[in-house]
Amino acid sequence: MDMTGNHKDTSITRRRALAVTGGTVAAGGLVVAGYQSAFADDATTTTADATATASTTSTGSECMTLMSSVTEGPYYLDGALVRKDITEGKSGVPLTLRLTVVDATDGCTPVPGAAVEIWHCDAWGYYSGYTTANPGGSAPAESEDGSTADGNTYLRGYQIANANGVVKFETIFPGWYTPRTCHIHLKVHTGGEKEDGTYEGGKVNYTGQLFFADEIAEEIFTLEPYSKHSGTYTELADDMVYDGGGASSGLLTLKAVHKSDPSKGYKGSLTLGVDPDAENTGAGSGGGGTPPGDAPTGTPPSDGASPSASASS
């Protein structure tokens, strides 16, 4: 199906995501340590793995300050399920995501029990619950991917941090939609508990987005099923949310599972320096980037155990 917006939107004001929660950078030494900690159960992990991507960190060996909060965007749904595998049959390049939550106000000690919630689009730029939103360029209809996914819940979920503050998700490499670069949304919650398959109560300490190096994303997008979505991809430098700060701004450290075959997947990691006492509204810096065409029109699921629509503008 043909869609509009088949060009890079250069008229959008770039909004620099300054320190809404009181911080600006997290030092590179912390990111390297976080990668090694997150993948400690992988026998083949080495120190060299932590430098697998382009230079994304600042120098230093201490946790300096908080990660910056940014907008939650227009495609959030309440009630995501607590689960490790969030794919629900959606096809794409596998991505194992490991995130380490630390208290940046207390020497970057782990925050066990923190609930990390993520959500992102599929290989063609569609979000579950908002499948009529136009991803820009030209892409097949969301229903044409042949997956077994429930249109209301795919690529959304929670995980609860272990004693080392680590969570792990099994998902796919996100696609893209105009005018945004490739990204994953996330929230860090504390004080709640798992109930009826989801996470209830507590408060949101941090709202952010995770990003991918352009050279890796653009290579992925030449593969099936991503290549069926044509148009101009928005690079990091032109994104309205990413502020150029590398790891401190959410740029993931990535390691290919197979060096010569990107279709085999990636491992991605990042350490999140947060304030467990802070409460974040989700209205941080940067625009959400609503795709052109139809506005989000997600229909709340009828099943009480599934997410209900609660999108922000």
mmCIF file of C-alpha atoms in Angstrom, residues 9-290:
data_model
loop_
_atom_site.group_PDB
_atom_site.id
_atom_site.type_symbol
_atom_site.label_atom_id
_atom_site.label_comp_id
_atom_site.label_asym_id
_atom_site.label_seq_id
_atom_site.Cartn_x
_atom_site.Cartn_y
_atom_site.Cartn_z
ATOM 1 C CA ASP A 9 11.554 16.116 6.900
ATOM 2 C CA THR A 10 14.158 18.847 7.304
ATOM 3 C CA SER A 11 11.638 21.451 8.522
ATOM 4 C CA ILE A 12 11.318 19.919 11.976
ATOM 5 C CA THR A 13 12.965 21.866 14.768
ATOM 6 C CA ARG A 14 15.614 19.759 16.474
ATOM 7 C CA ARG A 15 14.921 19.772 20.185
ATOM 8 C CA ARG A 16 17.933 19.115 22.326
ATOM 9 C CA ALA A 17 17.014 16.814 25.204
ATOM 10 C CA LEU A 18 18.470 18.703 28.165
ATOM 11 C CA ALA A 19 18.522 17.388 31.687
ATOM 12 C CA VAL A 20 14.878 17.275 32.732
ATOM 13 C CA THR A 21 15.709 15.097 35.719
ATOM 14 C CA GLY A 22 18.753 17.126 36.694
ATOM 15 C CA GLY A 23 21.593 15.478 34.767
ATOM 16 C CA THR A 24 23.432 15.557 31.501
ATOM 17 C CA VAL A 25 25.840 12.646 31.015
ATOM 18 C CA ALA A 26 26.697 9.199 32.291
ATOM 19 C CA ALA A 27 30.398 8.410 32.024
ATOM 20 C CA GLY A 28 31.724 5.922 29.480
ATOM 21 C CA GLY A 29 33.373 3.728 32.089
ATOM 22 C CA LEU A 30 29.960 2.991 33.555
ATOM 23 C CA VAL A 31 28.607 1.993 30.169
ATOM 24 C CA VAL A 32 31.444 -0.494 29.599
ATOM 25 C CA ALA A 33 31.006 -1.943 33.078
ATOM 26 C CA GLY A 34 27.266 -2.139 32.521
ATOM 27 C CA TYR A 35 27.725 -4.089 29.294
ATOM 28 C CA GLN A 36 29.989 -6.619 30.966
ATOM 29 C CA SER A 37 27.643 -6.980 33.940
ATOM 30 C CA ALA A 38 24.537 -7.314 31.790
ATOM 31 C CA PHE A 39 26.022 -10.106 29.712
ATOM 32 C CA ALA A 40 27.900 -11.819 32.532
ATOM 33 C CA ASP A 41 25.980 -15.039 31.948
ATOM 34 C CA ASP A 42 27.212 -15.253 28.349
ATOM 35 C CA ALA A 43 30.417 -17.312 28.404
ATOM 36 C CA THR A 44 31.801 -15.751 25.214
ATOM 37 C CA THR A 45 31.553 -12.148 26.388
ATOM 38 C CA THR A 46 34.873 -10.293 26.525
ATOM 39 C CA THR A 47 35.982 -6.757 27.309
ATOM 40 C CA ALA A 48 36.320 -6.128 23.584
ATOM 41 C CA ASP A 49 32.600 -6.725 23.128
ATOM 42 C CA ALA A 50 31.883 -3.471 24.932
ATOM 43 C CA THR A 51 33.539 -1.484 22.137
ATOM 44 C CA ALA A 52 31.673 -3.186 19.285
ATOM 45 C CA THR A 53 29.981 -0.039 18.018
ATOM 46 C CA ALA A 54 31.082 3.430 17.032
ATOM 47 C CA SER A 55 32.394 5.586 19.864
ATOM 48 C CA THR A 56 29.339 6.398 21.930
ATOM 49 C CA THR A 57 30.652 7.302 25.358
ATOM 50 C CA SER A 58 32.488 10.040 27.151
ATOM 51 C CA THR A 59 35.711 9.416 29.032
ATOM 52 C CA GLY A 60 35.785 8.682 32.740
ATOM 53 C CA SER A 61 35.168 5.828 35.132
ATOM 54 C CA GLU A 62 32.477 7.094 37.496
ATOM 55 C CA CYS A 63 28.753 7.539 37.328
ATOM 56 C CA MET A 64 28.589 11.298 37.038
ATOM 57 C CA THR A 65 24.915 12.181 36.982
ATOM 58 C CA LEU A 66 21.445 11.152 35.825
ATOM 59 C CA MET A 67 20.279 10.061 32.417
ATOM 60 C CA SER A 68 18.103 12.720 30.766
ATOM 61 C CA SER A 69 14.380 12.024 30.517
ATOM 62 C CA VAL A 70 12.660 12.617 27.183
ATOM 63 C CA THR A 71 9.108 12.385 25.891
ATOM 64 C CA GLU A 72 7.250 9.068 26.056
ATOM 65 C CA GLY A 73 5.869 9.783 22.573
ATOM 66 C CA PRO A 74 2.360 9.245 21.204
ATOM 67 C CA TYR A 75 2.163 5.422 21.247
ATOM 68 C CA TYR A 76 2.152 4.419 24.906
ATOM 69 C CA LEU A 77 -0.339 1.866 26.247
ATOM 70 C CA ASP A 78 -1.004 1.096 29.907
ATOM 71 C CA GLY A 79 -0.940 -2.466 31.201
ATOM 72 C CA ALA A 80 1.919 -4.070 29.288
ATOM 73 C CA LEU A 81 2.636 -7.658 30.307
ATOM 74 C CA VAL A 82 5.586 -8.762 32.445
ATOM 75 C CA ARG A 83 7.473 -11.022 30.024
ATOM 76 C CA LYS A 84 10.934 -11.566 28.593
ATOM 77 C CA ASP A 85 9.939 -12.308 24.982
ATOM 78 C CA ILE A 86 7.778 -9.497 23.593
ATOM 79 C CA THR A 87 7.768 -10.453 19.893
ATOM 80 C CA GLU A 88 4.406 -12.289 19.689
ATOM 81 C CA GLY A 89 5.460 -13.712 16.335
ATOM 82 C CA LYS A 90 6.543 -10.438 14.768
ATOM 83 C CA SER A 91 9.281 -11.050 12.210
ATOM 84 C CA GLY A 92 12.587 -9.198 12.168
ATOM 85 C CA VAL A 93 16.270 -9.368 13.076
ATOM 86 C CA PRO A 94 16.554 -10.742 16.647
ATOM 87 C CA LEU A 95 17.619 -8.326 19.366
ATOM 88 C CA THR A 96 18.573 -9.378 22.887
ATOM 89 C CA LEU A 97 18.348 -6.268 25.012
ATOM 90 C CA ARG A 98 20.038 -6.070 28.424
ATOM 91 C CA LEU A 99 19.596 -2.941 30.558
ATOM 92 C CA THR A 100 21.170 -2.234 33.933
ATOM 93 C CA VAL A 101 19.360 0.155 36.276
ATOM 94 C CA VAL A 102 21.574 1.992 38.761
ATOM 95 C CA ASP A 103 21.003 4.747 41.313
ATOM 96 C CA ALA A 104 22.938 7.748 40.021
ATOM 97 C CA THR A 105 22.361 9.568 43.318
ATOM 98 C CA ASP A 106 24.049 6.826 45.365
ATOM 99 C CA GLY A 107 27.288 5.867 43.656
ATOM 100 C CA CYS A 108 25.576 4.011 40.831
ATOM 101 C CA THR A 109 24.525 1.086 43.000
ATOM 102 C CA PRO A 110 22.102 -1.388 41.368
ATOM 103 C CA VAL A 111 18.352 -0.867 41.785
ATOM 104 C CA PRO A 112 16.981 -4.416 42.267
ATOM 105 C CA GLY A 113 13.238 -4.733 41.775
ATOM 106 C CA ALA A 114 13.028 -1.794 39.368
ATOM 107 C CA ALA A 115 10.525 -2.493 36.593
ATOM 108 C CA VAL A 116 11.774 -1.610 33.129
ATOM 109 C CA GLU A 117 9.038 -1.192 30.519
ATOM 110 C CA ILE A 118 9.804 -0.985 26.801
ATOM 111 C CA TRP A 119 7.774 -0.559 23.630
ATOM 112 C CA HIS A 120 8.713 -0.044 19.987
ATOM 113 C CA CYS A 121 7.467 -0.344 16.415
ATOM 114 C CA ASP A 122 7.681 -3.422 14.198
ATOM 115 C CA ALA A 123 9.864 -3.867 11.111
ATOM 116 C CA TRP A 124 7.590 -1.615 9.027
ATOM 117 C CA GLY A 125 7.047 1.142 11.599
ATOM 118 C CA TYR A 126 3.735 0.034 13.132
ATOM 119 C CA TYR A 127 2.972 0.055 16.866
ATOM 120 C CA SER A 128 0.605 -2.438 18.457
ATOM 121 C CA GLY A 129 -2.638 -0.708 19.354
ATOM 122 C CA TYR A 130 -2.033 1.996 16.713
ATOM 123 C CA THR A 131 -1.831 -0.030 13.534
ATOM 124 C CA THR A 132 -3.678 2.534 11.395
ATOM 125 C CA ALA A 133 -0.986 5.184 11.997
ATOM 126 C CA ASN A 134 0.907 5.818 8.748
ATOM 127 C CA PRO A 135 4.660 5.067 9.064
ATOM 128 C CA GLY A 136 5.555 7.255 6.077
ATOM 129 C CA GLY A 137 7.229 6.268 2.843
ATOM 130 C CA SER A 138 5.697 3.169 1.290
ATOM 131 C CA ALA A 139 5.073 0.072 3.383
ATOM 132 C CA PRO A 140 2.818 -2.973 3.261
ATOM 133 C CA ALA A 141 -0.239 -2.971 5.490
ATOM 134 C CA GLU A 142 0.575 -4.058 9.039
ATOM 135 C CA SER A 143 -1.639 -7.120 8.604
ATOM 136 C CA GLU A 144 0.451 -8.387 5.662
ATOM 137 C CA ASP A 145 3.442 -9.526 7.732
ATOM 138 C CA GLY A 146 1.925 -12.965 8.288
ATOM 139 C CA SER A 147 2.717 -12.992 12.011
ATOM 140 C CA THR A 148 0.573 -14.418 14.759
ATOM 141 C CA ALA A 149 0.777 -11.165 16.691
ATOM 142 C CA ASP A 150 -2.142 -9.743 18.633
ATOM 143 C CA GLY A 151 -2.536 -6.210 17.277
ATOM 144 C CA ASN A 152 -2.836 -4.781 20.770
ATOM 145 C CA THR A 153 0.221 -6.140 22.580
ATOM 146 C CA TYR A 154 3.192 -6.998 20.358
ATOM 147 C CA LEU A 155 6.606 -5.452 21.099
ATOM 148 C CA ARG A 156 5.575 -4.198 24.550
ATOM 149 C CA GLY A 157 6.513 -5.549 27.944
ATOM 150 C CA TYR A 158 8.028 -5.263 31.418
ATOM 151 C CA GLN A 159 10.882 -7.028 33.146
ATOM 152 C CA ILE A 160 11.816 -6.781 36.840
ATOM 153 C CA ALA A 161 15.478 -6.052 37.637
ATOM 154 C CA ASN A 162 17.474 -8.762 39.413
ATOM 155 C CA ALA A 163 19.870 -8.203 42.331
ATOM 156 C CA ASN A 164 22.370 -6.600 39.927
ATOM 157 C CA GLY A 165 19.758 -4.212 38.521
ATOM 158 C CA VAL A 166 19.698 -6.112 35.208
ATOM 159 C CA VAL A 167 16.724 -6.860 32.963
ATOM 160 C CA LYS A 168 16.679 -8.791 29.687
ATOM 161 C CA PHE A 169 14.263 -8.680 26.749
ATOM 162 C CA GLU A 170 14.049 -10.812 23.628
ATOM 163 C CA THR A 171 12.656 -8.725 20.796
ATOM 164 C CA ILE A 172 13.394 -7.670 17.208
ATOM 165 C CA PHE A 173 15.368 -4.763 15.806
ATOM 166 C CA PRO A 174 12.819 -1.912 15.429
ATOM 167 C CA GLY A 175 11.955 -0.467 12.060
ATOM 168 C CA TRP A 176 11.412 3.242 11.463
ATOM 169 C CA TYR A 177 8.667 5.756 10.752
ATOM 170 C CA THR A 178 8.733 9.315 9.455
ATOM 171 C CA PRO A 179 10.130 11.578 10.905
ATOM 172 C CA ARG A 180 11.892 9.531 13.611
ATOM 173 C CA THR A 181 15.145 7.612 13.670
ATOM 174 C CA CYS A 182 15.196 3.960 14.833
ATOM 175 C CA HIS A 183 14.416 3.857 18.572
ATOM 176 C CA ILE A 184 12.926 2.002 21.544
ATOM 177 C CA HIS A 185 10.850 3.715 24.234
ATOM 178 C CA LEU A 186 11.286 2.877 27.891
ATOM 179 C CA LYS A 187 10.159 3.729 31.406
ATOM 180 C CA VAL A 188 11.741 2.770 34.736
ATOM 181 C CA HIS A 189 9.243 2.183 37.552
ATOM 182 C CA THR A 190 9.848 1.509 41.257
ATOM 183 C CA GLY A 191 7.611 0.806 44.238
ATOM 184 C CA GLY A 192 5.027 -1.338 42.447
ATOM 185 C CA GLU A 193 4.578 -5.086 42.101
ATOM 186 C CA LYS A 194 3.628 -7.736 39.569
ATOM 187 C CA GLU A 195 -0.120 -8.407 39.603
ATOM 188 C CA ASP A 196 -2.299 -10.305 37.113
ATOM 189 C CA GLY A 197 0.567 -10.565 34.644
ATOM 190 C CA THR A 198 1.407 -6.874 34.561
ATOM 191 C CA TYR A 199 3.043 -4.313 36.869
ATOM 192 C CA GLU A 200 0.831 -2.281 39.186
ATOM 193 C CA GLY A 201 1.396 0.702 41.466
ATOM 194 C CA GLY A 202 4.610 2.497 42.242
ATOM 195 C CA LYS A 203 5.837 5.468 40.255
ATOM 196 C CA VAL A 204 7.755 6.231 37.077
ATOM 197 C CA ASN A 205 11.292 7.427 37.832
ATOM 198 C CA TYR A 206 12.553 7.785 34.291
ATOM 199 C CA THR A 207 11.174 8.036 30.752
ATOM 200 C CA GLY A 208 13.626 7.657 27.898
ATOM 201 C CA GLN A 209 14.422 6.314 24.458
ATOM 202 C CA LEU A 210 17.130 3.971 23.203
ATOM 203 C CA PHE A 211 18.896 4.572 19.894
ATOM 204 C CA PHE A 212 20.937 2.653 17.305
ATOM 205 C CA ALA A 213 24.054 3.631 15.355
ATOM 206 C CA ASP A 214 23.127 4.690 11.809
ATOM 207 C CA GLU A 215 25.496 2.281 10.067
ATOM 208 C CA ILE A 216 23.988 -0.708 11.875
ATOM 209 C CA ALA A 217 20.365 0.393 11.445
ATOM 210 C CA GLU A 218 20.785 1.146 7.750
ATOM 211 C CA GLU A 219 22.351 -2.266 7.123
ATOM 212 C CA ILE A 220 19.474 -3.972 8.928
ATOM 213 C CA PHE A 221 16.949 -2.074 6.822
ATOM 214 C CA THR A 222 18.302 -3.630 3.624
ATOM 215 C CA LEU A 223 17.173 -7.042 4.914
ATOM 216 C CA GLU A 224 13.745 -8.690 4.845
ATOM 217 C CA PRO A 225 11.192 -7.800 6.085
ATOM 218 C CA TYR A 226 12.512 -4.237 6.671
ATOM 219 C CA SER A 227 13.348 -3.667 2.995
ATOM 220 C CA LYS A 228 9.651 -3.736 2.096
ATOM 221 C CA HIS A 229 9.342 -0.323 3.786
ATOM 222 C CA SER A 230 10.796 2.192 1.337
ATOM 223 C CA GLY A 231 11.516 5.865 1.890
ATOM 224 C CA THR A 232 14.185 8.030 3.471
ATOM 225 C CA TYR A 233 15.366 6.994 6.913
ATOM 226 C CA THR A 234 15.954 9.770 9.459
ATOM 227 C CA GLU A 235 19.525 9.533 10.743
ATOM 228 C CA LEU A 236 20.521 10.245 14.341
ATOM 229 C CA ALA A 237 21.805 13.754 13.563
ATOM 230 C CA ASP A 238 18.402 14.741 12.158
ATOM 231 C CA ASP A 239 16.238 13.166 14.855
ATOM 232 C CA MET A 240 14.032 15.448 16.974
ATOM 233 C CA VAL A 241 14.728 13.569 20.233
ATOM 234 C CA TYR A 242 18.292 12.219 20.143
ATOM 235 C CA ASP A 243 20.615 14.998 21.285
ATOM 236 C CA GLY A 244 23.998 13.671 20.178
ATOM 237 C CA GLY A 245 25.224 12.665 23.623
ATOM 238 C CA GLY A 246 26.032 9.040 22.794
ATOM 239 C CA ALA A 247 25.400 6.519 25.566
ATOM 240 C CA SER A 248 24.309 9.249 27.974
ATOM 241 C CA SER A 249 21.524 10.051 25.498
ATOM 242 C CA GLY A 250 20.437 6.432 25.057
ATOM 243 C CA LEU A 251 22.733 5.190 22.266
ATOM 244 C CA LEU A 252 22.980 1.427 22.730
ATOM 245 C CA THR A 253 26.180 -0.595 22.713
ATOM 246 C CA LEU A 254 25.595 -3.321 20.118
ATOM 247 C CA LYS A 255 27.349 -6.599 19.367
ATOM 248 C CA ALA A 256 26.525 -8.716 16.326
ATOM 249 C CA VAL A 257 25.766 -12.343 17.112
ATOM 250 C CA HIS A 258 27.562 -13.301 13.880
ATOM 251 C CA LYS A 259 30.132 -10.813 12.574
ATOM 252 C CA SER A 260 29.475 -11.465 8.881
ATOM 253 C CA ASP A 261 25.718 -12.053 9.015
ATOM 254 C CA PRO A 262 23.636 -9.242 10.597
ATOM 255 C CA SER A 263 20.443 -11.230 10.035
ATOM 256 C CA LYS A 264 21.499 -13.490 12.931
ATOM 257 C CA GLY A 265 20.802 -10.657 15.323
ATOM 258 C CA TYR A 266 22.380 -8.338 17.859
ATOM 259 C CA LYS A 267 22.935 -7.995 21.576
ATOM 260 C CA GLY A 268 22.286 -4.485 22.846
ATOM 261 C CA SER A 269 23.060 -3.007 26.253
ATOM 262 C CA LEU A 270 23.013 0.222 28.216
ATOM 263 C CA THR A 271 23.289 1.314 31.846
ATOM 264 C CA LEU A 272 20.520 3.641 33.005
ATOM 265 C CA GLY A 273 21.542 6.073 35.748
ATOM 266 C CA VAL A 274 18.270 7.127 37.410
ATOM 267 C CA ASP A 275 16.982 8.701 40.632
ATOM 268 C CA PRO A 276 14.734 6.116 42.355
ATOM 269 C CA ASP A 277 13.145 8.889 44.443
ATOM 270 C CA ALA A 278 12.175 11.022 41.452
ATOM 271 C CA GLU A 279 8.789 10.936 39.760
ATOM 272 C CA ASN A 280 8.604 11.534 36.030
ATOM 273 C CA THR A 281 5.481 12.514 34.110
ATOM 274 C CA GLY A 282 6.629 11.285 30.705
ATOM 275 C CA ALA A 283 6.570 14.807 29.283
ATOM 276 C CA GLY A 284 10.317 15.219 28.824
ATOM 277 C CA SER A 285 12.191 17.058 26.082
ATOM 278 C CA GLY A 286 11.874 16.272 22.385
ATOM 279 C CA GLY A 287 8.838 15.622 20.227
ATOM 280 C CA GLY A 288 7.200 12.240 19.947
ATOM 281 C CA GLY A 289 7.236 12.230 16.179
ATOM 282 C CA THR A 290 3.731 11.319 15.045
#
